[in-house]
Coordinates of N, CA and C in Angstrom, one line a residue:
M1 N -51.4 51.1 224.8 CA -51.3 50.4 223.5 C -51.7 49.0 223.7
I2 N -51.3 48.3 224.8 CA -51.6 46.9 225.0 C -53.1 46.8 225.3
E3 N -53.6 47.7 226.1 CA -55.0 47.6 226.5 C -55.9 47.7 225.2
K4 N -55.5 48.6 224.4 CA -56.4 48.9 223.2 C -56.2 47.9 222.1
Y5 N -55.0 47.4 221.9 CA -54.7 46.5 220.8 C -54.2 45.2 221.2
Y6 N -54.7 44.7 222.3 CA -54.3 43.4 222.9 C -54.5 42.2 221.9
S7 N -55.6 42.3 221.2 CA -55.9 41.2 220.3 C -54.9 41.1 219.1
R8 N -54.3 42.2 218.8 CA -53.3 42.2 217.7 C -51.9 41.9 218.1
M9 N -51.6 42.2 219.4 CA -50.3 42.0 219.9 C -49.9 40.5 220.1
T10 N -48.6 40.2 219.9 CA -48.2 38.8 220.1 C -46.9 38.8 221.0
L11 N -46.3 37.7 221.1 CA -45.1 37.5 221.9 C -43.8 37.7 221.0
D12 N -44.1 38.2 219.7 CA -43.0 38.4 218.8 C -42.6 39.8 218.7
F13 N -41.4 40.2 218.8 CA -41.0 41.6 218.8 C -41.2 42.2 217.4
Q14 N -40.9 41.5 216.3 CA -41.0 42.0 215.0 C -42.5 42.4 214.7
T15 N -43.4 41.5 215.1 CA -44.8 41.7 214.8 C -45.3 43.0 215.6
N16 N -44.9 43.0 216.9 CA -45.3 44.2 217.7 C -44.7 45.5 217.2
K17 N -43.5 45.4 216.6 CA -42.9 46.6 216.0 C -43.7 47.1 214.9
K18 N -44.2 46.2 214.0 CA -45.1 46.6 212.9 C -46.4 47.2 213.4
I19 N -47.0 46.6 214.4 CA -48.2 47.1 215.0 C -48.0 48.5 215.6
A20 N -46.9 48.7 216.3 CA -46.6 50.0 216.9 C -46.5 51.1 215.8
E21 N -45.9 50.7 214.7 CA -45.7 51.6 213.6 C -47.1 52.0 213.0
E22 N -48.0 51.0 212.9 CA -49.3 51.3 212.3 C -50.2 52.1 213.2
V23 N -50.2 51.8 214.5 CA -51.3 52.4 215.4 C -50.8 53.7 216.1
A24 N -49.5 54.0 216.1 CA -49.1 55.2 216.8 C -48.1 56.0 216.0
I25 N -48.1 57.3 216.3 CA -47.1 58.2 215.6 C -45.9 58.3 216.5
I26 N -44.9 57.6 216.1 CA -43.6 57.5 217.0 C -42.5 58.2 216.2
P27 N -41.9 59.2 216.8 CA -41.0 60.1 216.0 C -39.7 59.4 215.6
S28 N -39.2 58.4 216.3 CA -37.9 57.8 215.9 C -38.0 56.3 215.9
K29 N -37.1 55.7 215.1 CA -37.0 54.2 215.1 C -36.5 53.7 216.4
R30 N -35.6 54.3 217.1 CA -35.1 53.9 218.4 C -36.3 53.8 219.4
L31 N -37.1 54.8 219.5 CA -38.2 54.9 220.4 C -39.2 53.8 220.0
R32 N -39.5 53.6 218.7 CA -40.4 52.6 218.3 C -40.0 51.2 218.8
N33 N -38.7 51.0 218.6 CA -38.1 49.7 219.0 C -38.2 49.5 220.5
K34 N -38.0 50.5 221.3 CA -38.1 50.4 222.7 C -39.5 50.1 223.1
I35 N -40.5 50.8 222.5 CA -41.9 50.6 222.8 C -42.3 49.2 222.5
A36 N -41.9 48.7 221.3 CA -42.2 47.4 220.9 C -41.6 46.3 221.8
G37 N -40.4 46.6 222.2 CA -39.7 45.6 223.1 C -40.4 45.5 224.5
F38 N -40.8 46.7 225.0 CA -41.4 46.7 226.3 C -42.8 46.1 226.2
A39 N -43.5 46.3 225.0 CA -44.8 45.7 224.8 C -44.7 44.2 224.8
T40 N -43.6 43.7 224.1 CA -43.4 42.3 224.0 C -43.1 41.7 225.4
H41 N -42.3 42.4 226.2 CA -42.0 42.0 227.6 C -43.3 41.9 228.4
L42 N -44.2 42.9 228.3 CA -45.5 42.9 229.0 C -46.4 41.8 228.5
M43 N -46.4 41.5 227.3 CA -47.2 40.5 226.8 C -46.8 39.1 227.3
K44 N -45.5 38.9 227.5 CA -45.0 37.7 228.1 C -45.4 37.6 229.6
R45 N -45.4 38.8 230.3 CA -45.8 38.8 231.7 C -47.3 38.5 231.8
I46 N -48.1 39.0 230.9 CA -49.5 38.8 230.9 C -49.9 37.4 230.7
Q47 N -49.0 36.6 229.9 CA -49.3 35.2 229.7 C -49.1 34.5 231.1
R48 N -48.2 34.9 232.0 CA -48.0 34.2 233.2 C -49.1 34.6 234.3
G49 N -49.7 35.8 234.2 CA -50.7 36.2 235.2 C -51.0 37.6 235.0
P50 N -51.9 38.2 235.9 CA -52.2 39.6 235.9 C -51.0 40.5 236.1
V51 N -51.0 41.6 235.4 CA -50.0 42.6 235.4 C -50.5 43.9 236.0
R52 N -49.8 44.4 237.0 CA -50.3 45.6 237.7 C -50.2 46.8 236.7
G53 N -51.3 47.6 236.6 CA -51.3 48.8 235.8 C -51.9 48.5 234.4
I54 N -52.1 47.3 234.1 CA -52.8 47.0 232.8 C -54.1 46.3 233.1
S55 N -55.2 47.0 232.6 CA -56.5 46.5 232.8 C -57.1 45.9 231.5
L56 N -57.1 44.6 231.5 CA -57.7 43.9 230.3 C -59.0 43.4 230.8
K57 N -59.9 43.3 229.8 CA -61.3 42.8 230.1 C -61.2 41.3 230.7
L58 N -60.3 40.5 230.1 CA -60.1 39.1 230.5 C -59.7 39.1 232.0
Q59 N -58.7 39.9 232.4 CA -58.2 40.0 233.7 C -59.3 40.4 234.7
E60 N -60.1 41.4 234.3 CA -61.1 42.0 235.1 C -62.2 40.9 235.4
E61 N -62.6 40.2 234.4 CA -63.6 39.1 234.5 C -63.1 38.0 235.5
E62 N -61.8 37.6 235.3 CA -61.2 36.6 236.2 C -61.2 37.1 237.7
R63 N -60.8 38.3 237.9 CA -60.7 38.9 239.2 C -62.1 39.0 239.8
E64 N -63.1 39.4 239.1 CA -64.5 39.4 239.6 C -65.0 38.0 239.9
R65 N -64.7 37.0 239.1 CA -65.1 35.7 239.4 C -64.5 35.2 240.8
R66 N -63.2 35.5 241.0 CA -62.5 35.1 242.3 C -63.1 35.9 243.4
M67 N -63.5 37.2 243.2 CA -64.0 38.0 244.3 C -65.5 37.5 244.7
D68 N -66.2 37.0 243.8 CA -67.6 36.6 244.0 C -67.7 35.2 244.7
F69 N -66.6 34.5 244.7 CA -66.6 33.1 245.3 C -66.8 33.2 246.8
V70 N -67.8 32.4 247.3 CA -68.0 32.3 248.7 C -67.9 30.9 249.1
P71 N -66.9 30.5 250.0 CA -66.8 29.1 250.4 C -68.0 28.6 251.1
D72 N -68.2 27.2 251.0 CA -69.3 26.6 251.7 C -69.1 26.7 253.2
E73 N -67.9 26.5 253.7 CA -67.6 26.5 255.1 C -66.4 27.4 255.4
S74 N -66.6 28.3 256.4 CA -65.5 29.3 256.7 C -64.3 28.5 257.2
A75 N -63.1 29.1 256.8 CA -61.8 28.5 257.3 C -61.6 28.9 258.7
I76 N -62.3 29.9 259.2 CA -62.1 30.3 260.6 C -63.2 29.7 261.5
K77 N -62.8 28.9 262.4 CA -63.8 28.2 263.3 C -64.0 29.2 264.5
T78 N -65.2 29.7 264.7 CA -65.4 30.6 265.8 C -66.4 30.0 266.9
D79 N -66.7 28.7 266.7 CA -67.7 28.2 267.7 C -67.0 27.9 269.0
L80 N -65.7 27.6 269.0 CA -64.9 27.4 270.3 C -63.5 28.0 270.1
I81 N -63.2 29.0 270.9 CA -61.8 29.6 270.8 C -61.2 29.4 272.2
E82 N -60.1 28.7 272.2 CA -59.3 28.5 273.5 C -58.3 29.6 273.6
V83 N -58.3 30.3 274.7 CA -57.3 31.3 275.0 C -56.7 31.1 276.4
D84 N -55.5 31.7 276.6 CA -54.9 31.6 277.9 C -55.5 32.6 278.9
K85 N -55.0 32.5 280.2 CA -55.5 33.3 281.3 C -55.3 34.8 281.0
E86 N -54.2 35.2 280.5 CA -53.9 36.6 280.2 C -54.8 37.2 279.2
T87 N -55.2 36.4 278.2 CA -56.2 36.9 277.2 C -57.5 37.0 277.8
I88 N -57.9 36.1 278.7 CA -59.2 36.2 279.4 C -59.3 37.5 280.2
D89 N -58.2 37.8 280.9 CA -58.1 39.0 281.8 C -58.1 40.2 280.9
L90 N -57.5 40.2 279.7 CA -57.5 41.3 278.8 C -58.9 41.6 278.3
L91 N -59.6 40.5 277.9 CA -61.0 40.7 277.4 C -61.9 41.2 278.5
Q92 N -61.7 40.8 279.7 CA -62.5 41.2 280.8 C -62.3 42.7 281.1
S93 N -61.0 43.1 281.0 CA -60.7 44.6 281.2 C -61.3 45.4 280.1
L94 N -61.6 44.9 279.0 CA -62.2 45.6 277.9 C -63.7 45.4 277.9
N95 N -64.3 44.8 278.9 CA -65.7 44.5 279.1 C -66.2 43.6 277.9
M96 N -65.3 42.7 277.5 CA -65.7 41.7 276.5 C -65.5 40.3 277.0
G97 N -65.6 40.1 278.3 CA -65.3 38.8 278.9 C -66.3 37.8 278.6
Q98 N -67.5 38.2 278.2 CA -68.6 37.2 278.0 C -68.8 36.9 276.5
L99 N -67.8 37.0 275.7 CA -67.9 36.6 274.3 C -68.3 35.2 274.1
P100 N -69.2 34.8 273.2 CA -69.6 33.4 273.1 C -68.5 32.6 272.4
G101 N -68.3 31.4 272.9 CA -67.3 30.5 272.4 C -65.9 30.7 272.9
V102 N -65.6 31.7 273.7 CA -64.3 32.0 274.2 C -64.2 31.2 275.6
V103 N -63.2 30.3 275.6 CA -63.0 29.5 276.9 C -61.6 29.5 277.2
K104 N -61.3 29.3 278.5 CA -59.9 29.3 279.0 C -59.3 28.0 278.6
Q105 N -58.0 28.1 278.1 CA -57.3 26.9 277.6 C -56.8 26.1 278.8
E106 N -56.8 24.8 278.8 CA -56.3 24.0 279.8 C -54.8 24.1 279.9
T107 N -54.3 24.3 281.1 CA -52.8 24.4 281.2 C -52.2 23.0 281.1
T108 N -51.1 23.0 280.4 CA -50.3 21.8 280.2 C -48.9 22.0 280.8
N109 N -48.3 20.9 281.3 CA -47.0 21.0 281.9 C -46.0 20.8 280.7
V110 N -45.2 21.9 280.5 CA -44.3 21.9 279.4 C -43.0 21.2 279.8
G111 N -42.6 21.3 281.0 CA -41.3 20.8 281.4 C -41.2 19.4 282.0
F112 N -42.1 18.5 281.5 CA -42.1 17.2 282.1 C -41.0 16.4 281.3
G113 N -40.6 15.3 281.9 CA -39.6 14.4 281.3 C -38.2 14.6 281.9
K114 N -37.2 14.0 281.2 CA -35.9 14.1 281.7 C -35.3 15.5 281.3
P115 N -34.5 16.1 282.2 CA -33.9 17.4 281.9 C -32.9 17.3 280.8
Q116 N -32.8 18.4 280.0 CA -31.9 18.4 278.9 C -30.5 18.7 279.3
P117 N -29.5 18.0 278.7 CA -28.1 18.3 279.1 C -27.7 19.8 278.8
V118 N -26.8 20.3 279.6 CA -26.4 21.7 279.4 C -25.1 21.6 278.6
G119 N -24.9 22.6 277.7 CA -23.7 22.7 277.0 C -23.8 22.2 275.6
G120 N -22.7 22.3 274.8 CA -22.8 21.9 273.4 C -22.2 20.5 273.2
Y121 N -21.5 20.4 272.1 CA -20.9 19.1 271.7 C -20.0 18.5 272.8
A122 N -19.2 19.4 273.4 CA -18.1 18.9 274.3 C -18.7 18.8 275.8
G123 N -20.0 19.0 276.0 CA -20.5 18.9 277.3 C -20.5 20.2 278.1
P124 N -20.9 20.2 279.4 CA -20.9 21.4 280.1 C -19.5 21.9 280.4
R125 N -19.4 23.3 280.7 CA -18.1 23.9 281.0 C -17.7 23.5 282.4
R126 N -16.4 23.4 282.6 CA -15.9 23.1 284.0 C -15.3 24.4 284.5
S127 N -15.5 24.6 285.8 CA -15.0 25.8 286.5 C -13.6 25.6 286.9

């Protein structure tokens, strides 16, 4: 109902109830009110963004516009990829050791500086 009568539907329950009465054969007042209430709920969700399961022409055009967008520069830089020794060994075992742009990462000393104290707030435990 929303897909077909989107232009007539509003964010107002009373209006949607009248539209539901006009466009559909609904056997009871209770069911009509439930349909109108859910349609109003979906219209509010559509205002915030695309809703799964509802295909509106406006949403399809927006999605196509986003899908067709190609950035000027890729976010992934592949001209130089630094990997560790284990990754180089793995690539060589897979016969992919000569990939362009893959270089071994320079090793850095992680444990330099003053050693960290052991223990929590009260200091180290005593034996």
